Amino acid sequence: MSSIKERVFVIGANGNIDSGVVRGLVKKNIDTTAYVRDEQKAKDLFKDELNVFFFFLLVQMMINQHSYGKSKKLLGKQGLIGYAHTTAEEKLWALADSNPEQRSLVVLRPGSFMDNHFRLDMHHVKHSNKLVSCAYPWNTMIWIDTKDISDCAVAILSESIEKHDRNVYEMGADSLSNEQRAAIFSKVLGRPITYEQKSMEDFYKTCIGFGMSHSLAFNFVSYQMTQKCMNNSPEIALLINRPSRTLEDWIKENASAFQ
C-alpha cells in the first residue's frame, strides 16, 4: 500500500494511457480523481473502480483554468507529469518554474506508441501483408508500449514528490528500422510482411483517406520523415520493476487484430 496521502488528479482519464494510470493508482489505494468528458465511456472503463472508496469520477465538458485552480488548492504542493510534445513540455516547465515552492514537475518523454500500429498499419497488414509509410526502409524509430508509460506514471505518483521532482525520463523500448518492424510482424503472424515506401504525397493522401485531419496527417508525414535520435532506455525497469515491453511482445498480445 502506498504511503502517499495526497489525492491524485488525472486529466483526460478516458484515454488509453491515463485510464491505465487511474487503474494503477486505485490498485495501490491512492485517492484518485479522474477528470473525463464522456461520462458513459468513463463508467464503462472504470466499472470496477467505481465501487472503490479511493476513486472519484468528475465529469466536465472542458478542463479549464478555473478547474485547474481548484485542484491546485486541494493538492497543496502539486505534482505534474507531462508526456506531451515539446511545446506542451515547455509550457509545463514554465508553469512549474513560476512557483517552484508549490509545484513539482516530472516529464516522461516516450517514443512512438506501439498502439499507433492500430491506425494505418492494421489495415495494410490485414489486407495486403505490408507496412506502409513515406520513410526510408532503413529509417529508425523508437517504440514504447503505452502500458509502460502508464506503469511509469503510477510508480512516480506512488512515491514522494521530492524523489522524482525535476527528473526527465526518456522512454524507449525498441529502436527499429521499418524493415526490422516488418520482420517482427512476419515472425509473430507467421506470414511474410513487407515494408513499402510511398511518396510523401501518396502517404498523405492515404492518411486523409483513413479519416485523419489535415493537421494530423501533415504531422504524421513529417514525423515519419524525421530520423529520431532517441535511444533505448532499459533503465526504466528500475521504475516499473520489469523490463520494458518489446514490439514483439505487443504484436503477440494484439495479433488477432492483424489477422
Tab-separated table of C-alpha atoms in Angstrom:
chain	number	residue	atom	x	y	z
A	1	MET	CA	0.000	0.000	0.000
A	2	SER	CA	1.273	3.454	-0.833
A	3	SER	CA	2.061	5.966	1.905
A	4	ILE	CA	1.036	8.878	-0.339
A	5	LYS	CA	-1.780	10.821	1.327
A	6	GLU	CA	-2.482	13.500	-1.279
A	7	ARG	CA	-5.198	12.976	-3.851
A	8	VAL	CA	-4.014	12.488	-7.439
A	9	PHE	CA	-5.949	14.214	-10.234
A	10	VAL	CA	-5.828	12.557	-13.674
A	11	ILE	CA	-6.941	14.784	-16.567
A	12	GLY	CA	-8.237	13.106	-19.721
A	13	ALA	CA	-8.727	9.860	-17.826
A	14	ASN	CA	-10.736	8.255	-20.650
A	15	GLY	CA	-7.549	7.989	-22.703
A	16	ASN	CA	-5.539	4.839	-23.223
A	17	ILE	CA	-2.578	5.886	-21.084
A	18	ASP	CA	-4.480	7.809	-18.433
A	19	SER	CA	-7.039	5.068	-17.863
A	20	GLY	CA	-4.115	2.766	-17.106
A	21	VAL	CA	-2.764	5.360	-14.688
A	22	VAL	CA	-6.128	5.556	-12.914
A	23	ARG	CA	-6.392	1.787	-12.534
A	24	GLY	CA	-2.827	1.511	-11.280
A	25	LEU	CA	-3.309	4.224	-8.677
A	26	VAL	CA	-6.577	2.767	-7.404
A	27	LYS	CA	-4.948	-0.659	-7.066
A	28	LYS	CA	-2.401	0.982	-4.790
A	29	ASN	CA	-5.224	2.504	-2.699
A	30	ILE	CA	-4.230	6.035	-3.666
A	31	ASP	CA	-7.042	8.607	-3.588
A	32	THR	CA	-7.678	9.345	-7.262
A	33	THR	CA	-9.964	11.762	-9.084
A	34	ALA	CA	-10.477	11.147	-12.802
A	35	TYR	CA	-11.480	14.147	-14.951
A	36	VAL	CA	-13.443	12.998	-18.013
A	37	ARG	CA	-15.680	14.446	-20.726
A	38	ASP	CA	-17.634	11.322	-21.675
A	39	GLU	CA	-19.456	10.076	-18.585
A	40	GLN	CA	-20.761	6.838	-20.102
A	41	LYS	CA	-17.388	5.891	-21.555
A	42	ALA	CA	-15.803	6.513	-18.169
A	43	LYS	CA	-18.386	4.362	-16.400
A	44	ASP	CA	-17.706	1.545	-18.854
A	45	LEU	CA	-13.938	1.908	-18.468
A	46	PHE	CA	-13.978	2.133	-14.678
A	47	LYS	CA	-16.926	-0.067	-13.745
A	48	ASP	CA	-14.781	-1.950	-11.220
A	49	GLU	CA	-13.092	1.159	-9.820
A	50	LEU	CA	-16.399	2.994	-9.264
A	51	ASN	CA	-17.100	0.703	-6.327
A	52	VAL	CA	-13.792	1.533	-4.660
A	53	PHE	CA	-13.592	4.088	-1.871
A	54	PHE	CA	-10.364	5.613	-3.225
A	55	PHE	CA	-11.813	6.555	-6.624
A	56	PHE	CA	-13.844	9.644	-7.582
A	57	LEU	CA	-15.163	10.416	-11.079
A	58	LEU	CA	-15.631	14.049	-12.096
A	59	VAL	CA	-17.385	14.776	-15.393
A	60	GLN	CA	-16.746	18.126	-17.100
A	61	MET	CA	-17.333	19.443	-20.595
A	62	MET	CA	-13.919	21.078	-20.563
A	63	ILE	CA	-10.911	21.234	-18.244
A	64	ASN	CA	-10.249	24.949	-17.948
A	65	GLN	CA	-8.075	27.279	-15.918
A	66	HIS	CA	-10.742	27.571	-13.214
A	67	SER	CA	-10.888	23.830	-12.600
A	68	TYR	CA	-7.072	23.724	-12.561
A	69	GLY	CA	-7.082	26.440	-9.910
A	70	LYS	CA	-9.458	24.434	-7.740
A	71	SER	CA	-7.296	21.335	-7.954
A	72	LYS	CA	-4.301	23.479	-7.048
A	73	LYS	CA	-5.882	24.499	-3.768
A	74	LEU	CA	-6.787	20.920	-2.929
A	75	LEU	CA	-3.416	19.450	-3.775
A	76	GLY	CA	-1.104	21.669	-1.783
A	77	LYS	CA	2.251	21.119	-3.472
A	78	GLN	CA	1.440	19.988	-6.974
A	79	GLY	CA	2.947	17.125	-8.919
A	80	LEU	CA	2.589	17.489	-12.674
A	81	ILE	CA	3.514	14.724	-15.083
A	82	GLY	CA	3.807	15.567	-18.767
A	83	TYR	CA	4.151	13.100	-21.624
A	84	ALA	CA	3.299	15.550	-24.370
A	85	HIS	CA	5.007	17.185	-27.324
A	86	THR	CA	7.899	19.624	-26.984
A	87	THR	CA	5.773	22.773	-26.971
A	88	ALA	CA	3.484	21.436	-24.270
A	89	GLU	CA	6.508	20.358	-22.243
A	90	GLU	CA	7.961	23.862	-22.415
A	91	LYS	CA	4.700	25.262	-21.067
A	92	LEU	CA	4.729	22.742	-18.223
A	93	TRP	CA	8.274	23.759	-17.271
A	94	ALA	CA	7.292	27.433	-17.310
A	95	LEU	CA	4.262	26.687	-15.143
A	96	ALA	CA	6.295	24.691	-12.626
A	97	ASP	CA	9.203	27.139	-12.512
A	98	SER	CA	6.911	30.136	-11.977
A	99	ASN	CA	6.203	28.811	-8.481
A	100	PRO	CA	8.830	26.157	-7.642
A	101	GLU	CA	7.961	26.082	-3.945
A	102	GLN	CA	4.424	24.935	-4.706
A	103	ARG	CA	4.830	22.997	-7.950
A	104	SER	CA	6.893	19.987	-8.895
A	105	LEU	CA	7.321	18.530	-12.367
A	106	VAL	CA	8.267	15.123	-13.736
A	107	VAL	CA	8.452	14.656	-17.504
A	108	LEU	CA	8.067	11.398	-19.402
A	109	ARG	CA	9.424	11.519	-22.958
A	110	PRO	CA	8.167	8.430	-24.778
A	111	GLY	CA	8.989	7.274	-28.261
A	112	SER	CA	6.332	6.312	-30.796
A	113	PHE	CA	3.397	4.460	-29.289
A	114	MET	CA	3.136	0.838	-30.365
A	115	ASP	CA	-0.630	1.380	-30.388
A	116	ASN	CA	-0.094	3.629	-33.437
A	117	HIS	CA	0.036	0.413	-35.441
A	118	PHE	CA	-3.747	0.292	-34.994
A	119	ARG	CA	-4.085	3.374	-37.235
A	120	LEU	CA	-2.914	2.632	-40.781
A	121	ASP	CA	-0.760	-0.441	-40.320
A	122	MET	CA	-3.549	-2.704	-39.129
A	123	HIS	CA	-5.490	-2.256	-42.371
A	124	HIS	CA	-2.446	-2.715	-44.614
A	125	VAL	CA	-1.182	-5.779	-42.746
A	126	LYS	CA	-4.600	-7.437	-42.747
A	127	HIS	CA	-5.402	-6.805	-46.418
A	128	SER	CA	-2.067	-6.556	-48.225
A	129	ASN	CA	0.561	-8.042	-45.868
A	130	LYS	CA	2.663	-4.889	-45.708
A	131	LEU	CA	3.597	-1.883	-43.607
A	132	VAL	CA	3.375	1.438	-45.420
A	133	SER	CA	4.816	4.911	-44.803
A	134	CYS	CA	6.869	7.566	-46.603
A	135	ALA	CA	10.048	6.894	-44.600
A	136	TYR	CA	13.059	5.076	-45.999
A	137	PRO	CA	13.173	1.342	-45.208
A	138	TRP	CA	16.269	1.889	-43.061
A	139	ASN	CA	14.845	4.838	-41.109
A	140	THR	CA	14.854	4.022	-37.411
A	141	MET	CA	12.163	4.884	-34.882
A	142	ILE	CA	11.983	4.204	-31.167
A	143	TRP	CA	8.867	2.414	-29.903
A	144	ILE	CA	7.213	2.169	-26.486
A	145	ASP	CA	4.149	0.341	-25.181
A	146	THR	CA	1.586	2.679	-23.623
A	147	LYS	CA	1.301	0.225	-20.713
A	148	ASP	CA	4.904	1.046	-19.818
A	149	ILE	CA	4.062	4.752	-19.797
A	150	SER	CA	1.069	4.170	-17.518
A	151	ASP	CA	3.072	1.963	-15.170
A	152	CYS	CA	5.900	4.505	-15.021
A	153	ALA	CA	3.473	7.317	-14.154
A	154	VAL	CA	1.864	5.174	-11.442
A	155	ALA	CA	5.263	4.349	-9.943
A	156	ILE	CA	6.210	8.043	-9.813
A	157	LEU	CA	2.867	9.176	-8.383
A	158	SER	CA	3.021	6.438	-5.739
A	159	GLU	CA	6.239	7.797	-4.300
A	160	SER	CA	7.308	11.086	-2.753
A	161	ILE	CA	7.305	14.169	-4.966
A	162	GLU	CA	10.810	15.048	-3.806
A	163	LYS	CA	12.260	11.773	-5.140
A	164	HIS	CA	11.294	12.438	-8.747
A	165	ASP	CA	10.929	16.239	-8.861
A	166	ARG	CA	12.545	17.835	-11.970
A	167	ASN	CA	13.510	14.443	-13.410
A	168	VAL	CA	13.092	13.721	-17.110
A	169	TYR	CA	12.622	10.075	-18.071
A	170	GLU	CA	13.246	9.094	-21.690
A	171	MET	CA	11.132	6.062	-22.591
A	172	GLY	CA	12.091	3.807	-25.481
A	173	ALA	CA	11.888	0.011	-25.632
A	174	ASP	CA	12.692	-0.905	-29.240
A	175	SER	CA	14.792	1.031	-31.765
A	176	LEU	CA	13.798	-0.471	-35.108
A	177	SER	CA	14.050	0.273	-38.809
A	178	ASN	CA	10.946	-0.150	-40.921
A	179	GLU	CA	12.379	-3.340	-42.395
A	180	GLN	CA	13.025	-4.697	-38.902
A	181	ARG	CA	9.428	-3.924	-37.908
A	182	ALA	CA	8.169	-5.854	-40.921
A	183	ALA	CA	10.400	-8.800	-39.984
A	184	ILE	CA	8.970	-8.876	-36.463
A	185	PHE	CA	5.407	-8.801	-37.794
A	186	SER	CA	6.323	-11.686	-40.128
A	187	LYS	CA	7.760	-13.715	-37.270
A	188	VAL	CA	4.783	-13.269	-34.957
A	189	LEU	CA	1.993	-13.537	-37.540
A	190	GLY	CA	3.572	-16.474	-39.349
A	191	ARG	CA	3.345	-14.974	-42.851
A	192	PRO	CA	5.572	-12.625	-44.886
A	193	ILE	CA	5.018	-8.938	-44.096
A	194	THR	CA	6.983	-6.475	-46.223
A	195	TYR	CA	7.661	-2.762	-45.976
A	196	GLU	CA	6.586	-0.369	-48.751
A	197	GLN	CA	7.797	3.212	-49.025
A	198	LYS	CA	5.309	5.626	-50.592
A	199	SER	CA	5.925	9.184	-51.716
A	200	MET	CA	5.037	11.875	-49.213
A	201	GLU	CA	2.117	12.933	-51.398
A	202	ASP	CA	0.671	9.416	-51.669
A	203	PHE	CA	1.165	8.695	-47.986
A	204	TYR	CA	-0.508	11.983	-47.056
A	205	LYS	CA	-3.476	11.044	-49.263
A	206	THR	CA	-3.590	7.618	-47.575
A	207	CYS	CA	-3.759	9.265	-44.136
A	208	ILE	CA	-6.556	11.587	-45.279
A	209	GLY	CA	-8.378	8.594	-46.738
A	210	PHE	CA	-8.347	6.969	-43.311
A	211	GLY	CA	-10.121	9.971	-41.804
A	212	MET	CA	-7.193	11.950	-40.415
A	213	SER	CA	-7.485	15.727	-40.350
A	214	HIS	CA	-5.041	17.750	-42.437
A	215	SER	CA	-3.046	18.759	-39.339
A	216	LEU	CA	-2.763	15.191	-38.058
A	217	ALA	CA	-1.898	13.775	-41.492
A	218	PHE	CA	0.693	16.506	-42.126
A	219	ASN	CA	2.384	15.937	-38.775
A	220	PHE	CA	2.213	12.172	-39.263
A	221	VAL	CA	4.065	12.518	-42.575
A	222	SER	CA	6.591	14.909	-41.034
A	223	TYR	CA	7.267	12.544	-38.141
A	224	GLN	CA	7.827	9.613	-40.500
A	225	MET	CA	10.464	11.564	-42.431
A	226	THR	CA	12.448	12.583	-39.350
A	227	GLN	CA	15.316	10.412	-38.151
A	228	LYS	CA	14.916	10.354	-34.384
A	229	CYS	CA	17.963	10.478	-32.087
A	230	MET	CA	16.306	8.820	-29.110
A	231	ASN	CA	17.864	5.626	-27.720
A	232	ASN	CA	16.510	2.603	-25.917
A	233	SER	CA	16.093	3.205	-22.193
A	234	PRO	CA	16.362	-0.139	-20.347
A	235	GLU	CA	16.860	1.787	-17.103
A	236	ILE	CA	13.077	2.382	-16.981
A	237	ALA	CA	12.962	-1.132	-15.496
A	238	LEU	CA	14.200	0.487	-12.268
A	239	LEU	CA	10.909	2.398	-12.061
A	240	ILE	CA	8.388	-0.178	-13.277
A	241	ASN	CA	10.150	-3.207	-11.745
A	242	ARG	CA	10.209	-5.174	-15.005
A	243	PRO	CA	11.779	-4.891	-18.459
A	244	SER	CA	10.034	-2.655	-20.965
A	245	ARG	CA	7.759	-4.500	-23.373
A	246	THR	CA	9.175	-5.040	-26.856
A	247	LEU	CA	7.331	-4.617	-30.148
A	248	GLU	CA	7.319	-8.409	-30.443
A	249	ASP	CA	5.561	-8.621	-27.052
A	250	TRP	CA	2.987	-6.065	-28.199
A	251	ILE	CA	2.273	-7.814	-31.520
A	252	LYS	CA	1.844	-11.170	-29.781
A	253	GLU	CA	-0.735	-9.615	-27.455
A	254	ASN	CA	-2.606	-7.958	-30.328
A	255	ALA	CA	-2.028	-10.494	-33.113
A	256	SER	CA	-5.753	-11.123	-33.663
A	257	ALA	CA	-6.210	-7.505	-34.806
A	258	PHE	CA	-3.816	-8.111	-37.719
A	259	GLN	CA	-5.158	-11.477	-38.918
